[in-house]
Structures are given as structure tokens and as C-alpha cells.
PDB file of C-alpha atoms in Angstrom:
ATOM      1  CA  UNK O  16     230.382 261.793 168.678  1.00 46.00           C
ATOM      2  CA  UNK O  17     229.392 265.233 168.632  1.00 47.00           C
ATOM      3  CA  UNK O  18     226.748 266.751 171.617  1.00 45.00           C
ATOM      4  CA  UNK O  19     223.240 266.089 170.315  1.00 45.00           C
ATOM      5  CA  UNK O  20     224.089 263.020 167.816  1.00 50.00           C
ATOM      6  CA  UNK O  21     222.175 259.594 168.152  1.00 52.00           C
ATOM      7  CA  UNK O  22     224.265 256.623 168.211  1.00 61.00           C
ATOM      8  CA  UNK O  23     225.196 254.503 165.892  1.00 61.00           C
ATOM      9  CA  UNK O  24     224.014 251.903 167.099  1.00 60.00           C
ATOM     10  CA  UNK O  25     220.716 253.343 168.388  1.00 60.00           C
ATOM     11  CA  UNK O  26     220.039 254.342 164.401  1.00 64.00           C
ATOM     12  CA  UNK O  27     220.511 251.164 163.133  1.00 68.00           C
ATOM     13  CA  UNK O  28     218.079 249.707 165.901  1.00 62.00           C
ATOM     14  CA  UNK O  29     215.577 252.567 164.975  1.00 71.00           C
ATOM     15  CA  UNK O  30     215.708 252.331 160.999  1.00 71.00           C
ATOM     16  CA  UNK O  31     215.653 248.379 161.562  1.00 67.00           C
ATOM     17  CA  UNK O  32     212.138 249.073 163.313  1.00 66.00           C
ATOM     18  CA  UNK O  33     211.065 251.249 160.744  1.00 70.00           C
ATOM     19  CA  UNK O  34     211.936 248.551 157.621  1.00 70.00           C
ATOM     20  CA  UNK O  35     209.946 245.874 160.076  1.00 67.00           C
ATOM     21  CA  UNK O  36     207.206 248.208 160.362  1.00 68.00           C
ATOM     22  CA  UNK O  37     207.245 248.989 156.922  1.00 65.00           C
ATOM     23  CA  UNK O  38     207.568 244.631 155.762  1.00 68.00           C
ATOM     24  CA  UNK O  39     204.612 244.247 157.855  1.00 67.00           C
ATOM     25  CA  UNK O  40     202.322 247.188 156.677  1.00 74.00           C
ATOM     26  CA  UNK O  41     203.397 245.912 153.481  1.00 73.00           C
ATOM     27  CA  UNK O  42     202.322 242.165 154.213  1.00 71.00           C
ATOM     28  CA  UNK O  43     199.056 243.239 155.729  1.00 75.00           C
ATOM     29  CA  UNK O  44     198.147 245.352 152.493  1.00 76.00           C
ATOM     30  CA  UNK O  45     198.775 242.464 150.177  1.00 77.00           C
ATOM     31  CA  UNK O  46     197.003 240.240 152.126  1.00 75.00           C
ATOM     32  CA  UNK O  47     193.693 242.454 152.248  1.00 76.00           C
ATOM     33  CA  UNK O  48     194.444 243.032 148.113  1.00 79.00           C
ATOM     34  CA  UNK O  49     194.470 239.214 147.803  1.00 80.00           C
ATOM     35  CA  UNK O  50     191.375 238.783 149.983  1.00 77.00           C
ATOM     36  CA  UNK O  51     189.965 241.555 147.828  1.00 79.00           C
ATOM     37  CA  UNK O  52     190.613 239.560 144.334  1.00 79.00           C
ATOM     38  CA  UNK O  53     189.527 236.546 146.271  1.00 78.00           C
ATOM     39  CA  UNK O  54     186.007 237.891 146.866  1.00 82.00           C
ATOM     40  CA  UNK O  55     185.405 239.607 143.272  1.00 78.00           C
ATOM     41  CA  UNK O  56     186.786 236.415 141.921  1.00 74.00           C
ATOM     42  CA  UNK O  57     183.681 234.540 143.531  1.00 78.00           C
ATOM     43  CA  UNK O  58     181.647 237.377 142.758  1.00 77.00           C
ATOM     44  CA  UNK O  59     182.545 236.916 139.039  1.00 78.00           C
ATOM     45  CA  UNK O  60     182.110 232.781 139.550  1.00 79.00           C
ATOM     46  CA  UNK O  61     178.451 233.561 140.931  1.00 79.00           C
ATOM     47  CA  UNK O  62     177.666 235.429 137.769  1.00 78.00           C
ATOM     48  CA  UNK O  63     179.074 232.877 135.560  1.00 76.00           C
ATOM     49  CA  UNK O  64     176.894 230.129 137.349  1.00 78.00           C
ATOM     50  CA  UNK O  65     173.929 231.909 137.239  1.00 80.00           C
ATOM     51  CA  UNK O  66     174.498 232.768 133.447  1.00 76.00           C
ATOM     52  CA  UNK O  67     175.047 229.179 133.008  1.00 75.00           C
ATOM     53  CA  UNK O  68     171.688 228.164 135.272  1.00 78.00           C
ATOM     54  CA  UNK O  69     169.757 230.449 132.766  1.00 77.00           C
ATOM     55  CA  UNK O  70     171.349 229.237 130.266  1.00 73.00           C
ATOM     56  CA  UNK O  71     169.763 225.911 130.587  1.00 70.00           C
ATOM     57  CA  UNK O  72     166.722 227.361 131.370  1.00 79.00           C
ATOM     58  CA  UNK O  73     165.970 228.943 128.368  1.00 79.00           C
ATOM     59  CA  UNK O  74     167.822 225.374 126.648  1.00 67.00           C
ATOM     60  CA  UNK O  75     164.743 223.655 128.584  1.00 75.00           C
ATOM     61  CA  UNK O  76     162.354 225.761 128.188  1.00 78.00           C
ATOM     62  CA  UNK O  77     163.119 225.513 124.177  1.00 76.00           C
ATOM     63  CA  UNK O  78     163.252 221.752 124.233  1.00 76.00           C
ATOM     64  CA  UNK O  79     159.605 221.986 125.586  1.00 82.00           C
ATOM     65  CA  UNK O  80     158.477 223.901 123.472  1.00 86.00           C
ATOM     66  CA  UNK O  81     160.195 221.845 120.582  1.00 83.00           C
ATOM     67  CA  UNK O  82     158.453 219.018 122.091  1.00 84.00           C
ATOM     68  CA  UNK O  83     154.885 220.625 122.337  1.00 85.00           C
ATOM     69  CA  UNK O  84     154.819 221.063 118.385  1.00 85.00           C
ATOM     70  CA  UNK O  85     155.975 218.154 117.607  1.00 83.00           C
ATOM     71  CA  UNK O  86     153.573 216.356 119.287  1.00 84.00           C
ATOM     72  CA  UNK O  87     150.975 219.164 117.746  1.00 83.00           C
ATOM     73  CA  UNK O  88     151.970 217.735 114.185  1.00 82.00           C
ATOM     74  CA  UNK O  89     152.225 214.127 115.523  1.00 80.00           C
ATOM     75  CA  UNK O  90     148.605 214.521 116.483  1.00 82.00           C
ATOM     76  CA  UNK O  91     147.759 216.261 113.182  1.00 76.00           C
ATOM     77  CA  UNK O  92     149.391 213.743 111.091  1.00 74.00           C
ATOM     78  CA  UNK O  93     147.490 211.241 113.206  1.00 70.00           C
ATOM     79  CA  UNK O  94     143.998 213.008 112.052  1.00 64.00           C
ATOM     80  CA  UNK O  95     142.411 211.356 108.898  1.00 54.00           C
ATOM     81  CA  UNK O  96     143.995 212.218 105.472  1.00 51.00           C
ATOM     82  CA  UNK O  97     142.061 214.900 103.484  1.00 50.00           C
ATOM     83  CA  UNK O  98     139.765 214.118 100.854  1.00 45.00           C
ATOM     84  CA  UNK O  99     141.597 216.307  98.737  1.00 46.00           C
ATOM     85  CA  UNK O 100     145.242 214.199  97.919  1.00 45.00           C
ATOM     86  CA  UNK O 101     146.752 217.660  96.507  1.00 46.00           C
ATOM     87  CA  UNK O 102     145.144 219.471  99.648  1.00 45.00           C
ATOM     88  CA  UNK O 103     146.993 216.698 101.776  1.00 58.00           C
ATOM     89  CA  UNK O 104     150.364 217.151  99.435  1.00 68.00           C
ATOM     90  CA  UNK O 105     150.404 220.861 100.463  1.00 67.00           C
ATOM     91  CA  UNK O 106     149.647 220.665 103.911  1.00 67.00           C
ATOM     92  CA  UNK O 107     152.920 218.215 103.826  1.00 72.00           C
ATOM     93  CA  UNK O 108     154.616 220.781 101.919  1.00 77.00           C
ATOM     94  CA  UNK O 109     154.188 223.212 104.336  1.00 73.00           C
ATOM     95  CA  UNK O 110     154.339 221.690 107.514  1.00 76.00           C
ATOM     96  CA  UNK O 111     158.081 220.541 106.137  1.00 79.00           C
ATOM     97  CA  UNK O 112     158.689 224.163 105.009  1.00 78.00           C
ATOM     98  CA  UNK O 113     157.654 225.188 109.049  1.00 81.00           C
ATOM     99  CA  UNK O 114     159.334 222.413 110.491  1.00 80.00           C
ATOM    100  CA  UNK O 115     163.167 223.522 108.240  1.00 83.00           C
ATOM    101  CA  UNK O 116     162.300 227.168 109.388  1.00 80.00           C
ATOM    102  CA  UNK O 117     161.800 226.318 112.935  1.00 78.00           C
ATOM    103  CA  UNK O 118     165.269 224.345 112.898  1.00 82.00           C
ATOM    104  CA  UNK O 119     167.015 227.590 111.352  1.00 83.00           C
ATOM    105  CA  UNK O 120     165.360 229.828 113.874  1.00 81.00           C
ATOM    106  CA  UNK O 121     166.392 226.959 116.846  1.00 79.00           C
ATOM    107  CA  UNK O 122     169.959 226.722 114.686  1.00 80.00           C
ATOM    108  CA  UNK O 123     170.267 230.367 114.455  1.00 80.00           C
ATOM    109  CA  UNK O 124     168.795 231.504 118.352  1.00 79.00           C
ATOM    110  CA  UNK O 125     171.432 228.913 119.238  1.00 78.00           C
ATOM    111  CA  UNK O 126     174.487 230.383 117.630  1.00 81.00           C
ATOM    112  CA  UNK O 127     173.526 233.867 119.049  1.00 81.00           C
ATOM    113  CA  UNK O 128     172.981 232.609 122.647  1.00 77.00           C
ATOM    114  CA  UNK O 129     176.795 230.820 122.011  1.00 79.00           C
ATOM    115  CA  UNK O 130     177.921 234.042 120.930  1.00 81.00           C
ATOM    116  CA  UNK O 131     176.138 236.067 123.747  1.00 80.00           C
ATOM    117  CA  UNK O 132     177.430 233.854 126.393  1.00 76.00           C
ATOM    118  CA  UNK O 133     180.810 234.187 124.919  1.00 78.00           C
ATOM    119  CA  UNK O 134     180.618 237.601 124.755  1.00 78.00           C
ATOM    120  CA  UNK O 135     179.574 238.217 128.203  1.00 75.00           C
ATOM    121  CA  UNK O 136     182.486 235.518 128.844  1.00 75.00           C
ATOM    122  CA  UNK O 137     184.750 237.919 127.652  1.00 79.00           C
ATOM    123  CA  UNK O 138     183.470 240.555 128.832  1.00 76.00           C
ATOM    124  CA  UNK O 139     183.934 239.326 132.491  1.00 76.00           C
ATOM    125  CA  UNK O 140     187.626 238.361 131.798  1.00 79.00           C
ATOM    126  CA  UNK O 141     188.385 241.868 130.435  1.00 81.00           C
ATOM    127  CA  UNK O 142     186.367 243.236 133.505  1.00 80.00           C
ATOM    128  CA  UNK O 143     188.582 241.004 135.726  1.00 76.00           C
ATOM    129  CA  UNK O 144     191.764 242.058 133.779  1.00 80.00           C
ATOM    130  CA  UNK O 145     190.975 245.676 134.099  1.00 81.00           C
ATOM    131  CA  UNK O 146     190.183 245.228 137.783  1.00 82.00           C
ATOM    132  CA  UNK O 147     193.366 243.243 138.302  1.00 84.00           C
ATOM    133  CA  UNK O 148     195.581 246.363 136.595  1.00 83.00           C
ATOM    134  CA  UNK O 149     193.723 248.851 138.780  1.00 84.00           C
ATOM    135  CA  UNK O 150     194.304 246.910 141.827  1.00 81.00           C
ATOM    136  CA  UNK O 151     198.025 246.575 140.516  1.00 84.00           C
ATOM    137  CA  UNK O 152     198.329 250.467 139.486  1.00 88.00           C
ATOM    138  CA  UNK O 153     196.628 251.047 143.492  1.00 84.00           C
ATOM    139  CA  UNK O 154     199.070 248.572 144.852  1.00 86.00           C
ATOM    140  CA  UNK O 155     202.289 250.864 142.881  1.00 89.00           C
ATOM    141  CA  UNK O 156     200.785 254.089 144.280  1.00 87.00           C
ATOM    142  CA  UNK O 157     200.236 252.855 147.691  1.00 87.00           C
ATOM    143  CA  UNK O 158     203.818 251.316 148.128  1.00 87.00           C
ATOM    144  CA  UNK O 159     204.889 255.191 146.595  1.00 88.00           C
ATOM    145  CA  UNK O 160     203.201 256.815 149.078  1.00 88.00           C
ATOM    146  CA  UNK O 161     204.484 255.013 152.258  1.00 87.00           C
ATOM    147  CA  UNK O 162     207.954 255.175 150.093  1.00 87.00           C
ATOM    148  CA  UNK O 163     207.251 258.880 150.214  1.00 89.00           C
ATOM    149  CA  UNK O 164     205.917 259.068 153.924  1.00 86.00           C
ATOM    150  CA  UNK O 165     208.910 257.087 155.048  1.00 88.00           C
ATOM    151  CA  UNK O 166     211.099 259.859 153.363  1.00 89.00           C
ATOM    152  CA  UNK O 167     209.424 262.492 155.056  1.00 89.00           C
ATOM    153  CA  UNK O 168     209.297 260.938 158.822  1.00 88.00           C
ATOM    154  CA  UNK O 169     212.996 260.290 157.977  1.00 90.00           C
ATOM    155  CA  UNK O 170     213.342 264.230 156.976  1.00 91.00           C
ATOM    156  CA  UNK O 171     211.219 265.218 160.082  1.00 89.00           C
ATOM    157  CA  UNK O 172     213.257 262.769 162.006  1.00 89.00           C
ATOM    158  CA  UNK O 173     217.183 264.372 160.692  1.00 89.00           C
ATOM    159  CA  UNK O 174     214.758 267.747 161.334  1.00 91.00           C
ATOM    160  CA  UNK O 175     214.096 266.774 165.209  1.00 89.00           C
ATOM    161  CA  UNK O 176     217.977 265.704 165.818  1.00 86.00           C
ATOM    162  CA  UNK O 177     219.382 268.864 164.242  1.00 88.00           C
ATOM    163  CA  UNK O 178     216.842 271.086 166.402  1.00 87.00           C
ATOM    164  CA  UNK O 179     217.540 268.765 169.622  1.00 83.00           C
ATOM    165  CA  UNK O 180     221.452 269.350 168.517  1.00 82.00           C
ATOM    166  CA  UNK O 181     220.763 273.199 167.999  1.00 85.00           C
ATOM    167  CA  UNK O 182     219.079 273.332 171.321  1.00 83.00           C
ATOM    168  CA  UNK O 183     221.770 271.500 173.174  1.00 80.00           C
ATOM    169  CA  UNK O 184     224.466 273.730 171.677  1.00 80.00           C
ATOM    170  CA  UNK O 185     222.440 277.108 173.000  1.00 79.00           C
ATOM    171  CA  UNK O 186     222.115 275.405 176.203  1.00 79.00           C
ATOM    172  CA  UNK O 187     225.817 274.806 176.504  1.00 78.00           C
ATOM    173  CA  UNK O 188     226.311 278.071 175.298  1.00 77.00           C
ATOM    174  CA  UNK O 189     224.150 279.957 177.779  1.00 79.00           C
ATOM    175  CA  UNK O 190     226.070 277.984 180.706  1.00 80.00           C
ATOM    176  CA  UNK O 191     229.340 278.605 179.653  1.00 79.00           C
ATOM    177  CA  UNK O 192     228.242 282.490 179.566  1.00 76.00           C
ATOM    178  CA  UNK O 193     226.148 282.051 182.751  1.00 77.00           C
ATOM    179  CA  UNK O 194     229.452 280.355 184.252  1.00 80.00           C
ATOM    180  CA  UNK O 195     231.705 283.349 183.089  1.00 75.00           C
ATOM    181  CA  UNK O 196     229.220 285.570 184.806  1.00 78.00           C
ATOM    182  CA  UNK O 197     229.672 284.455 188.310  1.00 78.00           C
ATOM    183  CA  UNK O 198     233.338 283.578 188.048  1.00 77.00           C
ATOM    184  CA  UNK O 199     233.599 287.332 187.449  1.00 77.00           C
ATOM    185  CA  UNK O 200     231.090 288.150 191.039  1.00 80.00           C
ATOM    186  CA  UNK O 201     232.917 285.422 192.436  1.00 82.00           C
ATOM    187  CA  UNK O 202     236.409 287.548 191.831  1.00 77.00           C
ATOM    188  CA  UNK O 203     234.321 290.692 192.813  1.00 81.00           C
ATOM    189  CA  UNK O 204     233.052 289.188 195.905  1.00 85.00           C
ATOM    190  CA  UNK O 205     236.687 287.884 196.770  1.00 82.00           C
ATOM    191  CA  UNK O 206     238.033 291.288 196.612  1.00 84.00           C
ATOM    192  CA  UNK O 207     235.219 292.431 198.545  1.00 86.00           C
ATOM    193  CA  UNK O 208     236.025 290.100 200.987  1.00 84.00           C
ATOM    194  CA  UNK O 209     239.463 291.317 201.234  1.00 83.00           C
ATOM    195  CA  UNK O 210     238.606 295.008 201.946  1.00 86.00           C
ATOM    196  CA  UNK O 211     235.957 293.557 204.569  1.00 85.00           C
ATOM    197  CA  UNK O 212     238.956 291.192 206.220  1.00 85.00           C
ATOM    198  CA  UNK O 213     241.335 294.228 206.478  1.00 88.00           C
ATOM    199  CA  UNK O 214     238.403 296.347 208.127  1.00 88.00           C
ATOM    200  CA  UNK O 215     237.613 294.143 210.268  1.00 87.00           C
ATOM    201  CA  UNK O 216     241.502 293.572 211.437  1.00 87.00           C
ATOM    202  CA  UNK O 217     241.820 297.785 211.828  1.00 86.00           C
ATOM    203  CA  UNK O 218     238.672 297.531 213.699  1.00 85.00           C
ATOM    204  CA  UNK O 219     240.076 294.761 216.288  1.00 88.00           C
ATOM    205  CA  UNK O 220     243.418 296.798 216.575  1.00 85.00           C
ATOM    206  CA  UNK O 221     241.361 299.757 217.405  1.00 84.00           C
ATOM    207  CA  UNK O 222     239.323 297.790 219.923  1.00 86.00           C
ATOM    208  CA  UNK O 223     242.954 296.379 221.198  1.00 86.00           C
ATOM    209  CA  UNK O 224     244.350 299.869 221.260  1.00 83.00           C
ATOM    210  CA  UNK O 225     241.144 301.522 223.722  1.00 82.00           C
ATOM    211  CA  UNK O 226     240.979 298.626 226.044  1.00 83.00           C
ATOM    212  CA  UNK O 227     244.778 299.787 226.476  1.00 82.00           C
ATOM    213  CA  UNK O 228     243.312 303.310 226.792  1.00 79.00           C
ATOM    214  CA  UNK O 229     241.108 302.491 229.505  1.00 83.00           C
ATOM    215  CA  UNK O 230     243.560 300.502 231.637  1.00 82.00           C
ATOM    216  CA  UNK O 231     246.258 303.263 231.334  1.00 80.00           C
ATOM    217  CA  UNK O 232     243.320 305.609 232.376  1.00 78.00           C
ATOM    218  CA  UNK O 233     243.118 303.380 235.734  1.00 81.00           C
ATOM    219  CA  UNK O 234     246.796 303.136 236.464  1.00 81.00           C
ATOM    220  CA  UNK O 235     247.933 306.336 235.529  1.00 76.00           C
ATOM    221  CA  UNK O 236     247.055 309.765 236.767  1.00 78.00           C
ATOM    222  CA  UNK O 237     245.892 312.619 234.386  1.00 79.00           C
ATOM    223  CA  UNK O 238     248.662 314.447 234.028  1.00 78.00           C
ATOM    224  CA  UNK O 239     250.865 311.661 232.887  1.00 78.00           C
ATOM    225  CA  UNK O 240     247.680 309.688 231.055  1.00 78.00           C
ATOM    226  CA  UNK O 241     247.390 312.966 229.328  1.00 78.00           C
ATOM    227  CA  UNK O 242     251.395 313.298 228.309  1.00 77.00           C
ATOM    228  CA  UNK O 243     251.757 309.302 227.382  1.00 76.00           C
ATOM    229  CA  UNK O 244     248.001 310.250 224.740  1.00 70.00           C
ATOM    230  CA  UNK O 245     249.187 313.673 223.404  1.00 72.00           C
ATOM    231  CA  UNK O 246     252.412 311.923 222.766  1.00 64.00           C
ATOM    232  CA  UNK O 247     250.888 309.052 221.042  1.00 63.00           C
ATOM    233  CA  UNK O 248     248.709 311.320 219.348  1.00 62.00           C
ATOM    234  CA  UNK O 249     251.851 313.130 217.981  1.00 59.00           C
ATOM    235  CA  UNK O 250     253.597 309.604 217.227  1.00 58.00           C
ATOM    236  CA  UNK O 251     250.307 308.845 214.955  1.00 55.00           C
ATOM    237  CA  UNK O 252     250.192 312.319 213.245  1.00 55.00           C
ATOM    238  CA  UNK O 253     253.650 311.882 212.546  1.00 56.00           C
ATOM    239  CA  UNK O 254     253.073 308.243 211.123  1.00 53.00           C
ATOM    240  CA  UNK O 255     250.378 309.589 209.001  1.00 53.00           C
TER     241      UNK O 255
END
């Protein structure tokens, strides 16, 4: 597994969570769609009952006044005849000519309340059907646009590990340089070291060599202190 990769395991775990996150965004949608359909449903329902309530409203309201005439002609035909028996014929005549009109008017009001109710009937299935595809068409472009959100937090995701990876490779980078760095002070200082060691052993032997001085100074006397110095003196320019 290369520095900066997720894994495998870890993935799998991850893009599990995101497909269970995804089922139940899903499942929560659909449910509020279904509540949705549920309440325009009984919205449509409502309207159908109260087109049906006025419906018979108008029916009774029809049958009364049905009723009110006839009972006008009952008590008219009630009244004593007319002296006239051709008067009376034509009265007959015409109150039989109202009544036939006022059963095509009832007939005909009927067939075009039948047709109205059907129409509006229809009409509210073919609103519900429309409704219905647009909730369908919503429901396509919904479940494409958390397809297409998923693909982009993926992208960003693959984005994230390759910068985190990118990162991590600089890093290593700048360490192994920053490591190269001081192993090259650390020879320097070594060396340094050294020369400081080997001055610091001269300086001893020099220390070693005037303590001698000084006790050769005590034993000795000047002339031969002097001769056993210019000697050594010689011995060391002779070295050199």
C-alpha cells in the first residue's frame, strides 16, 4: 500500500456508509412523496364530495320546485271548469304543452349537469394524472441529483486522498533532504571535533613539557638549565 492510500478495507466501510446514507435519504423522500399524494388524494376526495353534496342540492331544490307547480296546477285544475268548454280545452292544451316543456327543460338541465359532473370528473383524474407524472418526473430529477452529488463528494473525496498523498510525499521529501542536511554538519562537526581533540592533546603535552621546565628550573642551576633548554631548543628546530 503506497504512503497516503486508504485501506481497503476502510473504503469499503466508508462507501458502505455512503450507499446506507443514500437507501435512507432515498426512503425518507418516498415516504414524504407518498404522504404528499396521500394528502392531494383527500384533497381531490373533498372536492368530489362536495360536488356530489351540491349535486343533490340543486337535485332537491329541483324536486321542490317540481313539486310547487304541480300542486299550482293541482289547485287550478281543482278551480271550477270555465264557462267557456273551448276556453277550458285550451287551457288543457296548454298547460300539457308547459307541463312536456318543463320535462324537456328538467330532461335536458339533467343531461348537462351528468355531463358537467362528468366533465369535472375527468377533469380531476387528468389533474391527478398530471400531478402524479410531475411528482414522478420530480422524483427522476431528485434521485439524478443526489446520483450526481454522490459523484462529486466521491470526486472531492479521490481529490482529498490524492492532496493528503501529495502532501505526505513533500513531507517525506523535505525530511529526507532535511536528514541529508545534518548528516553532512554532523560529518563537519566530527571533523571539527578531530582538529579540537588533537589541539587539545598538543596543548596537554605542552602543559606536560613546562611543568618539566619548571622542575628542571628548581633542580638545576642556570648554567646547566640553560645548556639542557638551548639544547632542546636545537633538538626541536632540528625536528621541525
Amino acid at each position: 500500500m503506497s504512503s497516503g492510500e486508504l485501506p481497503q478495507d476502510k473504503k469499503t466501510l466508508f462507501l458502505s456508509l455512503v450507499q446506507k446514507k443514500h437507501a435512507e435519504t432515498d426512503a425518507q423522500k418516498i415516504q414524504n412523496r407518498i404522504l404528499q399524494l396521500k394528502m392531494e388524494h383527500e384533497k381531490v376526495m373533498k372536492r368530489v364530495q362536495q360536488d356530489e353534496e351540491r349535486a343533490d342540492e340543486i337535485y332537491r331544490h329541483r324536486v321542490e320546485i317540481q313539486l310547487k307547480k304541480e300542486n299550482k296546477l293541482k289547485q287550478k285544475q281543482a278551480q271550477p271548469p270555465p264557462f267557456s268548454l273551448a276556453v277550458s280545452h285550451h287551457q288543457r292544451q296548454v298547460l300539457k304543452k308547459i307541463k312536456e316543456d318543463d320535462l324537456l327543460k328538467k330532461k335536458s338541465e339533467a343531461k348537462l349537469f351528468r355531463e358537467q359532473l362528468k366533465k369535472d370528473f375527468q377533469g380531476v383524474q387528468m389533474q391527478k394524472s398530471l400531478e402524479q407524472e410531475v411528482y414522478r418526473i420530480k422524483a427522476i430529477q431528485v434521485k439524478e441529483e443526489e446520483r450526481q452529488s454522490t459523484e462529486v463528494a466521491v470526486l472531492k473525496m479521490k481529490q482529498k486522498r490524492e492532496k493528503v498523498r501529495y502532501q505526505i510525499e513533500n513531507e517525506k521529501d523535505q525530511i529526507i533532504k532535511e536528514k541529508k542536511l545534518y548528516d553532512f554538519k554532523i560529518s563537519e562537526l566530527e571533523q571539527q571535533e578531530q582538529l579540537a581533540m588533537m589541539e587539545l592533546q598538543n596543548s596537554l603535552a605542552h602543559q606536560q613539557f613546562v611543568q618539566k621546565k619548571i622542575e628542571q628550573a628548581q633542580k638545576l642551576s642556570p648554567s646547566d638549565y640553560e645548556k639542557q633548554y638551548q639544547n632542546n631548543n636545537k633538538n626541536a628546530e632540528t625536528t621541525q
